[in-house]
JSON list of C-alpha atoms in Angstrom, two decimals:
[
{"chain": "A", "resi": 31, "resn": "MET", "atom": "CA", "xyz": [-11.75, 9.23, 1.69]},
{"chain": "A", "resi": 32, "resn": "GLY", "atom": "CA", "xyz": [-8.66, 8.91, -0.47]},
{"chain": "A", "resi": 33, "resn": "ARG", "atom": "CA", "xyz": [-7.53, 6.25, -2.90]},
{"chain": "A", "resi": 34, "resn": "VAL", "atom": "CA", "xyz": [-4.06, 5.35, -4.07]},
{"chain": "A", "resi": 35, "resn": "SER", "atom": "CA", "xyz": [-2.82, 2.85, -6.67]},
{"chain": "A", "resi": 36, "resn": "LEU", "atom": "CA", "xyz": [0.04, 0.65, -5.52]},
{"chain": "A", "resi": 37, "resn": "LYS", "atom": "CA", "xyz": [2.33, -1.79, -7.31]},
{"chain": "A", "resi": 38, "resn": "VAL", "atom": "CA", "xyz": [3.34, -4.34, -4.68]},
{"chain": "A", "resi": 39, "resn": "ALA", "atom": "CA", "xyz": [6.50, -6.45, -4.87]},
{"chain": "A", "resi": 40, "resn": "PRO", "atom": "CA", "xyz": [6.34, -9.21, -2.23]},
{"chain": "A", "resi": 41, "resn": "ASN", "atom": "CA", "xyz": [9.27, -11.27, -0.90]},
{"chain": "A", "resi": 42, "resn": "ALA", "atom": "CA", "xyz": [11.62, -8.27, -0.79]},
{"chain": "A", "resi": 43, "resn": "SER", "atom": "CA", "xyz": [14.53, -8.17, 1.63]},
{"chain": "A", "resi": 44, "resn": "ARG", "atom": "CA", "xyz": [12.74, -5.38, 3.55]},
{"chain": "A", "resi": 45, "resn": "SER", "atom": "CA", "xyz": [9.52, -3.39, 3.36]},
{"chain": "A", "resi": 46, "resn": "GLU", "atom": "CA", "xyz": [9.95, 0.05, 1.80]},
{"chain": "A", "resi": 47, "resn": "LEU", "atom": "CA", "xyz": [8.57, 2.61, -0.61]},
{"chain": "A", "resi": 48, "resn": "ALA", "atom": "CA", "xyz": [10.31, 2.34, -3.97]},
{"chain": "A", "resi": 49, "resn": "GLY", "atom": "CA", "xyz": [9.15, 5.39, -5.91]},
{"chain": "A", "resi": 50, "resn": "LYS", "atom": "CA", "xyz": [6.71, 5.59, -8.81]},
{"chain": "A", "resi": 51, "resn": "HIS", "atom": "CA", "xyz": [5.80, 2.81, -11.22]},
{"chain": "A", "resi": 52, "resn": "GLY", "atom": "CA", "xyz": [3.68, 4.36, -13.97]},
{"chain": "A", "resi": 53, "resn": "ASP", "atom": "CA", "xyz": [0.60, 5.82, -12.28]},
{"chain": "A", "resi": 54, "resn": "ALA", "atom": "CA", "xyz": [1.15, 3.75, -9.12]},
{"chain": "A", "resi": 55, "resn": "ILE", "atom": "CA", "xyz": [3.46, 3.96, -6.11]},
{"chain": "A", "resi": 56, "resn": "LYS", "atom": "CA", "xyz": [5.76, 0.95, -5.84]},
{"chain": "A", "resi": 57, "resn": "VAL", "atom": "CA", "xyz": [5.96, -0.74, -2.46]},
{"chain": "A", "resi": 58, "resn": "ARG", "atom": "CA", "xyz": [8.39, -3.56, -1.67]},
{"chain": "A", "resi": 59, "resn": "LEU", "atom": "CA", "xyz": [7.17, -5.91, 1.05]},
{"chain": "A", "resi": 60, "resn": "ALA", "atom": "CA", "xyz": [9.14, -8.47, 3.03]},
{"chain": "A", "resi": 61, "resn": "ALA", "atom": "CA", "xyz": [6.03, -10.66, 3.37]},
{"chain": "A", "resi": 62, "resn": "PRO", "atom": "CA", "xyz": [5.26, -13.56, 1.02]},
{"chain": "A", "resi": 63, "resn": "PRO", "atom": "CA", "xyz": [2.20, -13.43, -1.27]},
{"chain": "A", "resi": 64, "resn": "VAL", "atom": "CA", "xyz": [0.54, -16.36, 0.53]},
{"chain": "A", "resi": 65, "resn": "ASP", "atom": "CA", "xyz": [-2.79, -16.53, 2.37]},
{"chain": "A", "resi": 66, "resn": "GLY", "atom": "CA", "xyz": [-3.22, -12.73, 2.41]},
{"chain": "A", "resi": 67, "resn": "LYS", "atom": "CA", "xyz": [0.04, -12.14, 4.31]},
{"chain": "A", "resi": 68, "resn": "ALA", "atom": "CA", "xyz": [1.24, -9.57, 1.78]},
{"chain": "A", "resi": 69, "resn": "ASN", "atom": "CA", "xyz": [-2.04, -7.63, 1.99]},
{"chain": "A", "resi": 70, "resn": "ALA", "atom": "CA", "xyz": [-1.88, -7.62, 5.79]},
{"chain": "A", "resi": 71, "resn": "ALA", "atom": "CA", "xyz": [1.76, -6.53, 5.68]},
{"chain": "A", "resi": 72, "resn": "LEU", "atom": "CA", "xyz": [0.87, -3.79, 3.18]},
{"chain": "A", "resi": 73, "resn": "ILE", "atom": "CA", "xyz": [-1.84, -2.37, 5.46]},
{"chain": "A", "resi": 74, "resn": "LEU", "atom": "CA", "xyz": [0.49, -2.51, 8.48]},
{"chain": "A", "resi": 75, "resn": "PHE", "atom": "CA", "xyz": [3.34, -0.86, 6.52]},
{"chain": "A", "resi": 76, "resn": "LEU", "atom": "CA", "xyz": [1.12, 1.94, 5.20]},
{"chain": "A", "resi": 77, "resn": "SER", "atom": "CA", "xyz": [-0.40, 2.48, 8.64]},
{"chain": "A", "resi": 78, "resn": "GLU", "atom": "CA", "xyz": [3.01, 2.91, 10.24]},
{"chain": "A", "resi": 79, "resn": "GLU", "atom": "CA", "xyz": [4.39, 4.97, 7.34]},
{"chain": "A", "resi": 80, "resn": "LEU", "atom": "CA", "xyz": [1.46, 7.41, 7.31]},
{"chain": "A", "resi": 81, "resn": "GLY", "atom": "CA", "xyz": [0.57, 7.37, 11.03]},
{"chain": "A", "resi": 82, "resn": "ILE", "atom": "CA", "xyz": [-3.02, 6.36, 10.31]},
{"chain": "A", "resi": 83, "resn": "PRO", "atom": "CA", "xyz": [-4.84, 3.50, 12.11]},
{"chain": "A", "resi": 84, "resn": "ARG", "atom": "CA", "xyz": [-4.96, 0.18, 10.25]},
{"chain": "A", "resi": 85, "resn": "SER", "atom": "CA", "xyz": [-8.75, 0.18, 10.47]},
{"chain": "A", "resi": 86, "resn": "ALA", "atom": "CA", "xyz": [-8.84, 3.14, 8.04]},
{"chain": "A", "resi": 87, "resn": "PHE", "atom": "CA", "xyz": [-7.31, 1.09, 5.19]},
{"chain": "A", "resi": 88, "resn": "ARG", "atom": "CA", "xyz": [-9.06, -1.22, 2.72]},
{"chain": "A", "resi": 89, "resn": "VAL", "atom": "CA", "xyz": [-7.81, -3.02, -0.39]},
{"chain": "A", "resi": 90, "resn": "VAL", "atom": "CA", "xyz": [-10.73, -2.30, -2.74]},
{"chain": "A", "resi": 91, "resn": "SER", "atom": "CA", "xyz": [-9.22, -3.79, -5.89]},
{"chain": "A", "resi": 92, "resn": "GLY", "atom": "CA", "xyz": [-6.43, -6.26, -6.63]},
{"chain": "A", "resi": 93, "resn": "GLU", "atom": "CA", "xyz": [-6.74, -8.51, -3.59]},
{"chain": "A", "resi": 94, "resn": "THR", "atom": "CA", "xyz": [-4.71, -11.24, -5.35]},
{"chain": "A", "resi": 95, "resn": "SER", "atom": "CA", "xyz": [-2.85, -9.00, -7.80]},
{"chain": "A", "resi": 96, "resn": "ARG", "atom": "CA", "xyz": [0.36, -7.00, -7.51]},
{"chain": "A", "resi": 97, "resn": "LEU", "atom": "CA", "xyz": [-1.50, -3.89, -8.68]},
{"chain": "A", "resi": 98, "resn": "LYS", "atom": "CA", "xyz": [-3.80, -2.77, -5.87]},
{"chain": "A", "resi": 99, "resn": "LEU", "atom": "CA", "xyz": [-6.17, 0.08, -5.20]},
{"chain": "A", "resi": 100, "resn": "VAL", "atom": "CA", "xyz": [-6.18, 1.02, -1.52]},
{"chain": "A", "resi": 101, "resn": "GLU", "atom": "CA", "xyz": [-8.79, 3.25, 0.06]},
{"chain": "A", "resi": 102, "resn": "VAL", "atom": "CA", "xyz": [-8.06, 5.26, 3.21]},
{"chain": "A", "resi": 103, "resn": "ASP", "atom": "CA", "xyz": [-10.73, 6.89, 5.37]},
{"chain": "A", "resi": 104, "resn": "GLY", "atom": "CA", "xyz": [-10.22, 10.46, 6.52]},
{"chain": "A", "resi": 105, "resn": "VAL", "atom": "CA", "xyz": [-7.41, 11.36, 4.08]},
{"chain": "A", "resi": 106, "resn": "ASP", "atom": "CA", "xyz": [-7.56, 13.04, 0.67]},
{"chain": "A", "resi": 107, "resn": "SER", "atom": "CA", "xyz": [-5.98, 11.27, -2.33]},
{"chain": "A", "resi": 108, "resn": "ALA", "atom": "CA", "xyz": [-3.63, 14.20, -2.97]},
{"chain": "A", "resi": 109, "resn": "VAL", "atom": "CA", "xyz": [-2.35, 14.06, 0.60]},
{"chain": "A", "resi": 110, "resn": "LEU", "atom": "CA", "xyz": [-1.79, 10.30, 0.32]},
{"chain": "A", "resi": 111, "resn": "LEU", "atom": "CA", "xyz": [0.26, 10.73, -2.85]},
{"chain": "A", "resi": 112, "resn": "GLN", "atom": "CA", "xyz": [2.29, 13.52, -1.30]},
{"chain": "A", "resi": 113, "resn": "LYS", "atom": "CA", "xyz": [3.08, 11.51, 1.84]},
{"chain": "A", "resi": 114, "resn": "LEU", "atom": "CA", "xyz": [3.98, 8.41, -0.18]},
{"chain": "A", "resi": 115, "resn": "GLY", "atom": "CA", "xyz": [6.26, 10.36, -2.51]},
{"chain": "A", "resi": 116, "resn": "GLY", "atom": "CA", "xyz": [4.03, 10.23, -5.59]}
]
């Protein structure tokens, strides 16, 4: 199980990886930060980007914050960072 820190910027023009932001990976999301839509969009985006099923992802910290800790089953943290460009 791997973990990765993400800095999420909702309401972007499109969803994309945006490089590093301190110790976190910055992710721009097209979804608004309302009623969990940004979290759902984040999980979907990461799932498609990494080719891992959505059920393997969990937001373990930062549910209502822009700084989130996401846990992924079956993948090492180092592999996650490498695939996300960190």
